[in-house]
mmCIF file of C-alpha atoms in Angstrom:
data_model
loop_
_atom_site.group_PDB
_atom_site.id
_atom_site.type_symbol
_atom_site.label_atom_id
_atom_site.label_comp_id
_atom_site.label_asym_id
_atom_site.label_seq_id
_atom_site.Cartn_x
_atom_site.Cartn_y
_atom_site.Cartn_z
ATOM 1 C CA MET A 30 13.997 -31.696 -0.390
ATOM 2 C CA LYS A 31 15.975 -28.640 0.751
ATOM 3 C CA ARG A 32 15.706 -27.073 -2.703
ATOM 4 C CA ARG A 33 11.956 -27.636 -2.762
ATOM 5 C CA LEU A 34 11.556 -26.111 0.702
ATOM 6 C CA PHE A 35 13.696 -23.148 -0.331
ATOM 7 C CA ALA A 36 11.526 -22.624 -3.432
ATOM 8 C CA ILE A 37 8.339 -22.668 -1.348
ATOM 9 C CA VAL A 38 9.758 -20.159 1.103
ATOM 10 C CA CYS A 39 10.818 -17.851 -1.748
ATOM 11 C CA ALA A 40 7.359 -18.099 -3.291
ATOM 12 C CA LEU A 41 5.715 -17.178 0.003
ATOM 13 C CA VAL A 42 8.044 -14.223 0.416
ATOM 14 C CA ILE A 43 7.225 -12.971 -3.097
ATOM 15 C CA VAL A 44 3.482 -13.301 -2.450
ATOM 16 C CA ASN A 45 3.750 -11.455 0.867
ATOM 17 C CA VAL A 46 5.807 -8.635 -0.671
ATOM 18 C CA THR A 47 3.318 -8.328 -3.539
ATOM 19 C CA LEU A 48 0.351 -8.168 -1.164
ATOM 20 C CA TRP A 49 2.130 -5.620 1.006
ATOM 21 C CA ALA A 50 2.994 -3.464 -1.991
ATOM 22 C CA GLN A 51 -0.676 -3.277 -3.082
ATOM 23 C CA SER A 52 -1.710 -1.183 -0.096
ATOM 24 C CA GLY A 53 -0.326 1.619 1.980
ATOM 25 C CA TYR A 54 -0.995 5.014 3.528
ATOM 26 C CA CYS A 55 -1.633 8.169 1.536
ATOM 27 C CA GLY A 56 -2.845 10.776 4.013
ATOM 28 C CA ASP A 57 -1.390 14.193 4.705
ATOM 29 C CA PRO A 58 2.087 13.366 6.092
ATOM 30 C CA ASN A 59 1.764 16.223 8.580
ATOM 31 C CA VAL A 60 -1.266 14.583 10.216
ATOM 32 C CA ASN A 61 -0.656 11.342 12.123
ATOM 33 C CA GLY A 62 2.157 10.470 9.733
ATOM 34 C CA GLY A 63 -0.281 10.121 6.861
ATOM 35 C CA MET A 64 -1.883 7.028 8.381
ATOM 36 C CA ASP A 65 -5.414 8.464 8.483
ATOM 37 C CA VAL A 66 -5.947 7.726 4.767
ATOM 38 C CA LYS A 67 -5.154 4.371 3.158
ATOM 39 C CA TRP A 68 -4.998 3.051 -0.398
ATOM 40 C CA THR A 69 -5.547 -0.472 -1.712
ATOM 41 C CA VAL A 70 -5.409 -1.929 -5.222
ATOM 42 C CA ALA A 71 -7.361 -5.137 -5.876
ATOM 43 C CA ASP A 72 -9.172 -6.581 -8.903
ATOM 44 C CA GLY A 73 -8.543 -3.531 -11.053
ATOM 45 C CA VAL A 74 -9.915 -1.077 -8.463
ATOM 46 C CA LEU A 75 -7.992 1.523 -6.475
ATOM 47 C CA THR A 76 -9.776 2.232 -3.187
ATOM 48 C CA ILE A 77 -8.866 5.263 -1.094
ATOM 49 C CA SER A 78 -10.437 5.307 2.351
ATOM 50 C CA GLY A 79 -10.082 6.995 5.720
ATOM 51 C CA VAL A 80 -10.600 10.448 7.182
ATOM 52 C CA GLY A 81 -8.866 13.651 6.137
ATOM 53 C CA ALA A 82 -6.813 15.011 3.261
ATOM 54 C CA MET A 83 -4.714 13.008 0.823
ATOM 55 C CA ALA A 84 -1.013 13.633 0.389
ATOM 56 C CA ASP A 85 0.376 15.651 -2.517
ATOM 57 C CA TYR A 86 2.704 13.937 -4.987
ATOM 58 C CA SER A 87 5.336 14.873 -7.526
ATOM 59 C CA HIS A 88 5.073 14.281 -11.257
ATOM 60 C CA LYS A 89 6.678 10.876 -10.715
ATOM 61 C CA GLY A 90 3.280 9.767 -9.435
ATOM 62 C CA ALA A 91 1.843 8.206 -6.312
ATOM 63 C CA SER A 92 2.609 4.816 -4.784
ATOM 64 C CA TRP A 93 -0.118 3.147 -6.850
ATOM 65 C CA SER A 94 1.030 4.514 -10.211
ATOM 66 C CA SER A 95 2.808 1.283 -11.118
ATOM 67 C CA TYR A 96 -0.413 -0.749 -10.846
ATOM 68 C CA ASP A 97 -2.985 -1.175 -13.586
ATOM 69 C CA PHE A 98 -6.517 -0.253 -12.553
ATOM 70 C CA GLU A 99 -9.574 1.038 -14.401
ATOM 71 C CA LYS A 100 -11.642 2.279 -11.489
ATOM 72 C CA VAL A 101 -11.083 4.480 -8.445
ATOM 73 C CA GLU A 102 -13.383 4.510 -5.437
ATOM 74 C CA ILE A 103 -12.850 7.237 -2.854
ATOM 75 C CA SER A 104 -14.702 6.606 0.399
ATOM 76 C CA GLU A 105 -16.725 9.130 2.378
ATOM 77 C CA GLY A 106 -14.445 10.885 4.854
ATOM 78 C CA VAL A 107 -11.595 11.677 2.458
ATOM 79 C CA THR A 108 -11.531 15.468 2.052
ATOM 80 C CA SER A 109 -9.177 16.070 -0.874
ATOM 81 C CA ILE A 110 -7.601 14.571 -3.980
ATOM 82 C CA GLY A 111 -3.912 15.393 -3.755
ATOM 83 C CA LYS A 112 -1.639 17.059 -6.272
ATOM 84 C CA CYS A 113 -0.684 14.638 -9.082
ATOM 85 C CA ALA A 114 -2.533 11.882 -7.160
ATOM 86 C CA LEU A 115 -3.966 10.203 -10.252
ATOM 87 C CA SER A 116 -1.924 11.771 -13.030
ATOM 88 C CA HIS A 117 -0.654 9.397 -15.716
ATOM 89 C CA CYS A 118 -3.159 6.706 -14.669
ATOM 90 C CA THR A 119 -3.717 5.881 -18.325
ATOM 91 C CA SER A 120 -6.203 3.021 -17.764
ATOM 92 C CA LEU A 121 -8.472 4.946 -15.392
ATOM 93 C CA ALA A 122 -11.970 5.077 -16.878
ATOM 94 C CA SER A 123 -14.235 5.569 -13.862
ATOM 95 C CA ILE A 124 -14.018 7.348 -10.517
ATOM 96 C CA THR A 125 -16.377 7.801 -7.586
ATOM 97 C CA ILE A 126 -15.874 11.001 -5.578
ATOM 98 C CA PRO A 127 -17.809 11.377 -2.299
ATOM 99 C CA ASN A 128 -19.449 14.514 -0.906
ATOM 100 C CA SER A 129 -16.692 14.840 1.681
ATOM 101 C CA VAL A 130 -14.116 15.923 -0.942
ATOM 102 C CA THR A 131 -13.710 19.707 -1.030
ATOM 103 C CA SER A 132 -10.595 20.197 -3.163
ATOM 104 C CA ILE A 133 -8.863 18.712 -6.196
ATOM 105 C CA GLY A 134 -5.129 19.369 -6.436
ATOM 106 C CA ASP A 135 -2.980 20.546 -9.345
ATOM 107 C CA TRP A 136 -2.510 17.909 -12.078
ATOM 108 C CA ALA A 137 -4.748 15.531 -10.078
ATOM 109 C CA PHE A 138 -6.125 13.803 -13.203
ATOM 110 C CA SER A 139 -3.662 15.019 -15.830
ATOM 111 C CA LYS A 140 -3.089 12.543 -18.673
ATOM 112 C CA CYS A 141 -5.850 10.141 -17.640
ATOM 113 C CA TYR A 142 -6.370 9.210 -21.266
ATOM 114 C CA ALA A 143 -9.222 6.712 -20.695
ATOM 115 C CA LEU A 144 -11.386 9.004 -18.534
ATOM 116 C CA THR A 145 -14.469 9.980 -20.570
ATOM 117 C CA ASP A 146 -16.652 11.669 -17.956
ATOM 118 C CA ILE A 147 -16.539 12.584 -14.292
ATOM 119 C CA ALA A 148 -19.121 13.752 -11.756
ATOM 120 C CA LEU A 149 -17.876 16.309 -9.261
ATOM 121 C CA PRO A 150 -19.861 16.561 -6.011
ATOM 122 C CA HIS A 151 -21.206 19.923 -4.847
ATOM 123 C CA SER A 152 -18.831 19.795 -1.905
ATOM 124 C CA VAL A 153 -15.879 20.627 -4.198
ATOM 125 C CA THR A 154 -14.909 24.285 -3.808
ATOM 126 C CA SER A 155 -11.529 24.383 -5.562
ATOM 127 C CA ILE A 156 -9.996 22.727 -8.625
ATOM 128 C CA GLY A 157 -6.238 23.050 -9.048
ATOM 129 C CA ASP A 158 -4.320 24.181 -12.120
ATOM 130 C CA LYS A 159 -4.091 21.592 -14.922
ATOM 131 C CA ALA A 160 -6.285 19.230 -12.876
ATOM 132 C CA PHE A 161 -7.746 17.651 -16.035
ATOM 133 C CA SER A 162 -5.188 18.704 -18.637
ATOM 134 C CA LYS A 163 -4.577 16.256 -21.472
ATOM 135 C CA CYS A 164 -7.531 14.040 -20.563
ATOM 136 C CA THR A 165 -7.919 13.507 -24.281
ATOM 137 C CA THR A 166 -11.106 11.383 -24.181
ATOM 138 C CA LEU A 167 -12.965 13.444 -21.561
ATOM 139 C CA THR A 168 -16.209 14.532 -23.234
ATOM 140 C CA VAL A 169 -18.519 15.878 -20.507
ATOM 141 C CA ILE A 170 -18.008 17.548 -17.132
ATOM 142 C CA ASP A 171 -20.322 19.619 -14.935
ATOM 143 C CA ILE A 172 -18.681 22.085 -12.602
ATOM 144 C CA PRO A 173 -20.569 22.286 -9.283
ATOM 145 C CA HIS A 174 -22.032 25.559 -7.998
ATOM 146 C CA SER A 175 -19.615 25.474 -5.081
ATOM 147 C CA VAL A 176 -16.669 26.319 -7.383
ATOM 148 C CA THR A 177 -15.853 30.013 -7.773
ATOM 149 C CA SER A 178 -12.954 29.906 -10.225
ATOM 150 C CA ILE A 179 -11.636 27.790 -13.093
ATOM 151 C CA GLY A 180 -7.870 27.719 -12.721
ATOM 152 C CA ASN A 181 -5.044 27.910 -15.227
ATOM 153 C CA SER A 182 -4.944 25.213 -17.939
ATOM 154 C CA VAL A 183 -7.530 23.124 -16.049
ATOM 155 C CA PHE A 184 -8.943 21.623 -19.260
ATOM 156 C CA SER A 185 -6.101 22.359 -21.671
ATOM 157 C CA GLU A 186 -5.737 19.798 -24.466
ATOM 158 C CA CYS A 187 -8.967 18.008 -23.561
ATOM 159 C CA ALA A 188 -9.457 17.458 -27.272
ATOM 160 C CA SER A 189 -12.745 15.518 -26.977
ATOM 161 C CA LEU A 190 -14.516 17.864 -24.559
ATOM 162 C CA THR A 191 -17.860 18.721 -26.141
ATOM 163 C CA ASN A 192 -19.997 19.807 -23.219
ATOM 164 C CA ILE A 193 -19.196 21.784 -20.085
ATOM 165 C CA THR A 194 -21.519 23.623 -17.740
ATOM 166 C CA ILE A 195 -20.108 26.688 -16.013
ATOM 167 C CA PRO A 196 -22.310 27.668 -13.044
ATOM 168 C CA ASN A 197 -23.216 31.178 -11.853
ATOM 169 C CA SER A 198 -20.812 30.809 -8.945
ATOM 170 C CA VAL A 199 -17.726 31.057 -11.183
ATOM 171 C CA THR A 200 -16.215 34.545 -11.247
ATOM 172 C CA SER A 201 -12.941 33.931 -13.081
ATOM 173 C CA ILE A 202 -11.470 31.709 -15.780
ATOM 174 C CA GLY A 203 -7.704 31.239 -15.764
ATOM 175 C CA TYR A 204 -5.240 31.446 -18.607
ATOM 176 C CA TYR A 205 -5.166 28.581 -21.138
ATOM 177 C CA ALA A 206 -8.167 27.078 -19.283
ATOM 178 C CA PHE A 207 -9.693 25.585 -22.457
ATOM 179 C CA GLU A 208 -6.683 25.666 -24.753
ATOM 180 C CA ALA A 209 -6.839 23.138 -27.610
ATOM 181 C CA CYS A 210 -10.322 21.903 -26.688
ATOM 182 C CA PHE A 211 -10.934 21.191 -30.365
ATOM 183 C CA ALA A 212 -14.397 19.607 -29.917
ATOM 184 C CA LEU A 213 -15.808 22.450 -27.802
ATOM 185 C CA THR A 214 -17.881 24.379 -30.337
ATOM 186 C CA ASP A 215 -20.172 26.527 -28.210
ATOM 187 C CA LEU A 216 -20.084 27.940 -24.708
ATOM 188 C CA THR A 217 -22.232 30.166 -22.526
ATOM 189 C CA LEU A 218 -20.546 32.145 -19.790
ATOM 190 C CA PRO A 219 -22.660 33.078 -16.755
ATOM 191 C CA HIS A 220 -23.146 36.679 -15.573
ATOM 192 C CA SER A 221 -20.940 35.963 -12.572
ATOM 193 C CA VAL A 222 -17.761 35.800 -14.682
ATOM 194 C CA THR A 223 -15.784 39.031 -14.356
ATOM 195 C CA SER A 224 -12.368 37.990 -15.667
ATOM 196 C CA ILE A 225 -10.955 35.689 -18.351
ATOM 197 C CA GLY A 226 -7.245 34.897 -18.478
ATOM 198 C CA LYS A 227 -5.067 35.208 -21.569
ATOM 199 C CA ASN A 228 -5.404 32.503 -24.216
ATOM 200 C CA ALA A 229 -8.224 30.900 -22.227
ATOM 201 C CA PHE A 230 -9.801 29.588 -25.452
ATOM 202 C CA SER A 231 -6.818 29.499 -27.793
ATOM 203 C CA TYR A 232 -7.029 26.757 -30.427
ATOM 204 C CA ALA A 233 -10.458 25.718 -29.139
ATOM 205 C CA GLY A 234 -13.125 24.709 -31.676
ATOM 206 C CA LEU A 235 -15.515 27.473 -30.646
ATOM 207 C CA THR A 236 -17.935 28.707 -33.277
ATOM 208 C CA SER A 237 -20.242 30.385 -30.779
ATOM 209 C CA ILE A 238 -19.696 31.938 -27.351
ATOM 210 C CA ILE A 239 -22.062 34.011 -25.248
ATOM 211 C CA ILE A 240 -20.324 36.544 -23.007
ATOM 212 C CA PRO A 241 -22.578 38.489 -20.611
#
């Protein structure tokens, strides 16, 4: 009887720890201790909700990196996607980004191998370096008119990228921005572009490019 009771208690403890581990806070640690933004993983979906900016992370990944999920839903009110926030999320195939998000951090989606397309809202004004690097199955992305620069190595090694729209708001393209984009065969640069970084298109599949 005692052994059975002990086993039940252990099982309940394990369940409670598991449930606790599948949620937490991920806001800017300098604002209310990061408690203004929360994350939850359930049924293959990572939900990020709250008000304010997300925290930045190291290359070791965020708290949810150890969980397997295919979809990310960011709720209205969250204003940024932190550095390395979703890097190495290899099963991520779909993400919803609200109009409240204004910035995407460095390496935010790096090595999201299952991500094929992504819609960026027009509220986004900045995209960090290597934000989409090594997203090897990413095929299409439209950059909103609110973005003024394409940073360094943002799309490097996106080997499947075939279509990208660069709006008239963009004035600069960073170094290695489209490096090893083997499937990108043609590109039109808008008249707003005044500078292109070194090796921006090295090893790309370009056969045609229009430079104003």
